[in-house]
XYZ file of N, CA and C in Angstrom:
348
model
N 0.849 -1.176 0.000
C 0.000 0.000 0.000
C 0.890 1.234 0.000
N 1.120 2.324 -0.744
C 1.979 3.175 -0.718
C 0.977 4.655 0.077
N 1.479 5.624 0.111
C 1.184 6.683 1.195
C 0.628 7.447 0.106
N -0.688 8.361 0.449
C -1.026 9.281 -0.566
C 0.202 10.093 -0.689
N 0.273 10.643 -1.608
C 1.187 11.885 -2.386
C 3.014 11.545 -2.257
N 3.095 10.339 -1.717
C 4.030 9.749 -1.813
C 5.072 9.327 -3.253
N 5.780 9.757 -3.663
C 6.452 9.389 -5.278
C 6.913 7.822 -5.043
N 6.493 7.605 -6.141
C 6.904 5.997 -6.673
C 8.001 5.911 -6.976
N 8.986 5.250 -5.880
C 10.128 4.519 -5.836
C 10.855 4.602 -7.516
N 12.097 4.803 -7.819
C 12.491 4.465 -9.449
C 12.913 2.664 -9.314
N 12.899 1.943 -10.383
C 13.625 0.912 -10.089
C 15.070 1.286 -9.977
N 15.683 0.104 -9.656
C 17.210 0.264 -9.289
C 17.683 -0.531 -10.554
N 16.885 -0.903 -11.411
C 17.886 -1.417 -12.678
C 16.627 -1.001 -14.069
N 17.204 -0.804 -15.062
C 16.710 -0.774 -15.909
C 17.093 -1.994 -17.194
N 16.000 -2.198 -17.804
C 16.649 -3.054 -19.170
C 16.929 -2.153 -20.597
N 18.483 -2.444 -20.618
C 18.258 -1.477 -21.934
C 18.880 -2.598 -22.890
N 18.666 -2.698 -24.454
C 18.760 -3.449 -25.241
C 19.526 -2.719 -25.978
N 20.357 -3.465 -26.439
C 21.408 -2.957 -27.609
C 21.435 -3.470 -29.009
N 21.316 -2.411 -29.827
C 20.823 -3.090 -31.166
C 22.059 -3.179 -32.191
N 22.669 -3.757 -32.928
C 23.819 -3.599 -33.951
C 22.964 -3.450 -35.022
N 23.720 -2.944 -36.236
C 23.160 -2.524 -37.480
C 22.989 -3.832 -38.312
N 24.087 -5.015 -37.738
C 24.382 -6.448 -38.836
C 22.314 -7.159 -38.083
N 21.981 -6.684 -37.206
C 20.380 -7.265 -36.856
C 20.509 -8.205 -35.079
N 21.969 -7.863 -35.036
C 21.919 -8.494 -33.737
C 21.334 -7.666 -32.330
N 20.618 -8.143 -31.563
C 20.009 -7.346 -30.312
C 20.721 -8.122 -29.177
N 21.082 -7.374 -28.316
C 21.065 -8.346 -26.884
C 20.656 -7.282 -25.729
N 19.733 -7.725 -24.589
C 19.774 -6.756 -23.657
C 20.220 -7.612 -21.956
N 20.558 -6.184 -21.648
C 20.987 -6.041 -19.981
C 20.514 -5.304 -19.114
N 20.686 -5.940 -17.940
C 20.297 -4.534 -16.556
C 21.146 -4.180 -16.180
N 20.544 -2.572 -16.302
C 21.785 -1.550 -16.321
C 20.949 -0.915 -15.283
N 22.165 -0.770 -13.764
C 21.430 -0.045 -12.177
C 21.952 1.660 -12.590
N 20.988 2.338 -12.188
C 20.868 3.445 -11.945
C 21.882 3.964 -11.991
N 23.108 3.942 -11.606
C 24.259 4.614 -11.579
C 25.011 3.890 -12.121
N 24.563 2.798 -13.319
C 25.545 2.321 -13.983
C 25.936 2.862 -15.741
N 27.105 3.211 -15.762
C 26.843 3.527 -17.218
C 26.910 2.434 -18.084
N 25.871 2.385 -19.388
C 25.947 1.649 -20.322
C 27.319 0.741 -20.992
N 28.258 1.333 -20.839
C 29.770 0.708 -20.893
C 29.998 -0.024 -19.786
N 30.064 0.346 -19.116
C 29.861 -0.633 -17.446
C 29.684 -1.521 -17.538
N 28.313 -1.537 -17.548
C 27.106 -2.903 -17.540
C 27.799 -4.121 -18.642
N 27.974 -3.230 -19.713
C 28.329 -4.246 -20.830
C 29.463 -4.786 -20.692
N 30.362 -4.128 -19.603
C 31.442 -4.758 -19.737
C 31.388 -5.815 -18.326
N 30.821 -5.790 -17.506
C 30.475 -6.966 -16.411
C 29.979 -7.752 -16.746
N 28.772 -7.501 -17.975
C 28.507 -9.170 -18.532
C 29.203 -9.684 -19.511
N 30.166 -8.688 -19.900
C 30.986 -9.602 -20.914
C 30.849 -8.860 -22.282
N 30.341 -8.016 -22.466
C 29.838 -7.507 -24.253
C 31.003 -6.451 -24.243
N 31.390 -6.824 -25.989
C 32.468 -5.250 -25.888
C 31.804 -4.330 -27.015
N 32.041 -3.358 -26.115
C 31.302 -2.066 -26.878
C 32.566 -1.265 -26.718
N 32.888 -0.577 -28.405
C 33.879 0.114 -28.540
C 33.741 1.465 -27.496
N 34.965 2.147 -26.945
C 35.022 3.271 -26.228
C 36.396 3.523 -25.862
N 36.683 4.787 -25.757
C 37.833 5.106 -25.291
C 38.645 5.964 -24.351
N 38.325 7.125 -24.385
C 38.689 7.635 -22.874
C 38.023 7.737 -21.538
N 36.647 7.214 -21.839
C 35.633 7.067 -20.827
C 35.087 8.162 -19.397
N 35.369 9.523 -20.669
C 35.080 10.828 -19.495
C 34.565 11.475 -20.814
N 33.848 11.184 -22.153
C 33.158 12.232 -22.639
C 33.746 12.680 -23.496
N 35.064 12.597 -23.804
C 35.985 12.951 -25.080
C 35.717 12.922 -26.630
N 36.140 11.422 -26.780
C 36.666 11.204 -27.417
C 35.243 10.639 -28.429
N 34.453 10.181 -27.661
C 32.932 10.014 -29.472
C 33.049 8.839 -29.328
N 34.206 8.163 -29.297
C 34.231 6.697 -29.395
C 33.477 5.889 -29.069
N 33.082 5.927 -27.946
C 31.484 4.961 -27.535
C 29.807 5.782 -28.154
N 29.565 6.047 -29.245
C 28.700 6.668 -29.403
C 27.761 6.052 -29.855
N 26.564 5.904 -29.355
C 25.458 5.278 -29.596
C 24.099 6.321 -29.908
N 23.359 4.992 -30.391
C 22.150 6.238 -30.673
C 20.755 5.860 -29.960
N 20.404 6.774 -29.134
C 18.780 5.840 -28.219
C 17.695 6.102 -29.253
N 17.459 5.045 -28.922
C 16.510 4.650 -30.381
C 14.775 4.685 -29.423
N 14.503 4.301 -28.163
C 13.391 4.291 -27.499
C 14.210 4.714 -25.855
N 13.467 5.311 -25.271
C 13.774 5.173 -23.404
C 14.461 7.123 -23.073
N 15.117 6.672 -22.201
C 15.436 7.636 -21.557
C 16.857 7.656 -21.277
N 17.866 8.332 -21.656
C 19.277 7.972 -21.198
C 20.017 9.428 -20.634
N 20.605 9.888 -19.823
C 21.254 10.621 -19.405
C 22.290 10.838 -19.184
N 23.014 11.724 -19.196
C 24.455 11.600 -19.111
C 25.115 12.486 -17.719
N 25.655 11.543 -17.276
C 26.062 12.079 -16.105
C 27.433 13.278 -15.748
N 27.664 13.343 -17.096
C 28.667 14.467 -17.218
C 28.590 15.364 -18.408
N 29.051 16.041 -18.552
C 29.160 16.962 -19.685
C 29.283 16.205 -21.174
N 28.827 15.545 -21.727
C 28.817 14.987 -23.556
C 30.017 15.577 -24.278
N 31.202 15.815 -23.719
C 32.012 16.978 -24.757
C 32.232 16.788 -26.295
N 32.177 15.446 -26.291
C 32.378 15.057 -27.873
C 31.016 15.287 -28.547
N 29.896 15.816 -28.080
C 28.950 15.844 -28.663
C 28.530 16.782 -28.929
N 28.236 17.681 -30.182
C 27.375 18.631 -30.423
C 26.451 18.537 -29.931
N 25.589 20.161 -30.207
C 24.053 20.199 -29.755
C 22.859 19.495 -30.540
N 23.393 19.831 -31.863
C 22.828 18.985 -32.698
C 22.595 17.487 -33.034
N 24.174 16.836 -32.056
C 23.856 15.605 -32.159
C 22.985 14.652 -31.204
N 23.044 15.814 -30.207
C 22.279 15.521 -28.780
C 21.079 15.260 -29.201
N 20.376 16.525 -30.193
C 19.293 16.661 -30.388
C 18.630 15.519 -31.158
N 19.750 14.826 -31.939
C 19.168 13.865 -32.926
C 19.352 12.144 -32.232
N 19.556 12.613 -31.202
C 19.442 11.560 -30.294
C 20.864 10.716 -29.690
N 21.735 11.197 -30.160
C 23.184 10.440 -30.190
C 23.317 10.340 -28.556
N 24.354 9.694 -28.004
C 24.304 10.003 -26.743
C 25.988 9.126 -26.496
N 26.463 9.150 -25.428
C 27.909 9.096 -25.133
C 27.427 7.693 -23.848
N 28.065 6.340 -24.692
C 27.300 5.492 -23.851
C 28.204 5.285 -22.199
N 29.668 5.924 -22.324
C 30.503 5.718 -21.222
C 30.212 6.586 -20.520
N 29.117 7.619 -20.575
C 28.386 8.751 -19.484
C 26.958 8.747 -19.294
N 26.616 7.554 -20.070
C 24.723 7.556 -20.471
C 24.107 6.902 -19.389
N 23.444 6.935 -18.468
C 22.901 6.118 -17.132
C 21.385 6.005 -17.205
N 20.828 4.971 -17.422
C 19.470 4.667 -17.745
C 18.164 5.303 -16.551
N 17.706 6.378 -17.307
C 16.244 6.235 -16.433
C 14.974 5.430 -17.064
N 15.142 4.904 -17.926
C 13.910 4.350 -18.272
C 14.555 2.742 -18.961
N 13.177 1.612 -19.464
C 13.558 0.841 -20.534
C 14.316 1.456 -21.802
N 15.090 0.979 -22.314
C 15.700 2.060 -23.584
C 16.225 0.794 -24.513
N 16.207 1.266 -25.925
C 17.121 0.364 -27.066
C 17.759 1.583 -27.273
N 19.036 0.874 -28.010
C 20.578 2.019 -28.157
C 20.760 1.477 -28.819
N 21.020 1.870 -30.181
C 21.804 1.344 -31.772
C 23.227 1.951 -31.035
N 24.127 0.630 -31.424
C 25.406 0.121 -31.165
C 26.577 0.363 -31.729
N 27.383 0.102 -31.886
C 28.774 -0.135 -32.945
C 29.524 0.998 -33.385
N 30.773 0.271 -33.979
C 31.546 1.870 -34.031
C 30.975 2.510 -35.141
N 30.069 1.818 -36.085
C 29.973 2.557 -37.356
C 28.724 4.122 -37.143
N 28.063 3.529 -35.614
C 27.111 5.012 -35.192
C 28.235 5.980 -34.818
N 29.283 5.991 -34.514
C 30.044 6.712 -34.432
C 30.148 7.784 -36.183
N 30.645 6.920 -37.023
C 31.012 7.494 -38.324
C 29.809 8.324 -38.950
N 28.757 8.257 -38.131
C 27.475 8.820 -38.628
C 27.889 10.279 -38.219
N 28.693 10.633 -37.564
C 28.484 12.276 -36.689
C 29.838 12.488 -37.763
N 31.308 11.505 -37.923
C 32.512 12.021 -38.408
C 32.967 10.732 -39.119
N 32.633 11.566 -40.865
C 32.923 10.769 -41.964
C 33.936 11.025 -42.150
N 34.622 9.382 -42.584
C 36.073 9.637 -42.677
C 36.137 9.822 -44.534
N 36.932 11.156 -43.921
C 37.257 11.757 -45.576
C 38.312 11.180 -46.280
N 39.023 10.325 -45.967
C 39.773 9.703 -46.284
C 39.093 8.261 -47.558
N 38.126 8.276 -47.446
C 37.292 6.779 -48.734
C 37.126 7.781 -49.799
């Protein structure tokens, strides 16, 4: 029985699913103060990333459904990319169910290599 005007508890884990572009999905529970790189890396999944404070883009994913937040400043991220949903998965901490398109190639979506 909860207390009138009382707020409803958050869960302490969320499921967020990770989608690759080749059609593969897998999901995990990811706790409240865990970042998405974290999680994946305690159960074992490797998700590209690299300086793991917001730099460098390298872990860049895209939330495709849910809620993701970032617990520090996005520096590698424009406003624009924020806006289009991109998000920095080594700072991203789940408030809701969420799917996140995966892989390094969501990365190349923000910085085409001019080099092909």
């Amino acid at each position: 029985m909860s207390t009138p005007g009382a707020e409803a508890e958050e869960p302490e884990r969320y499921e967020v699913t990770l989608c690759w572009r080749d059609g593969r999905e897998t999901s995990l529970l990811v706790a409240r103060d865990e970042t998405v790189v974290d999680a994946a890396e305690r159960v074992g999944l490797s998700l590209p990333y690299g300086c793991l404070y917001g730099a460098c883009g390298t872990c860049t994913g895209k939330l495709l459904d849910g809620t993701l937040e970032h617990r520090a400043e996005p520096r590698a991220l424009k406003e624009r990319h924020r806006e289009a949903g991109y998000v920095l998965l080594c700072l991203a901490v789940p408030r809701s169910v969420c799917r996140v398109e995966v892989g390094a190639t969501v990365q190349a979506d923000l910085v085409p290599n001019p080099w092909k």
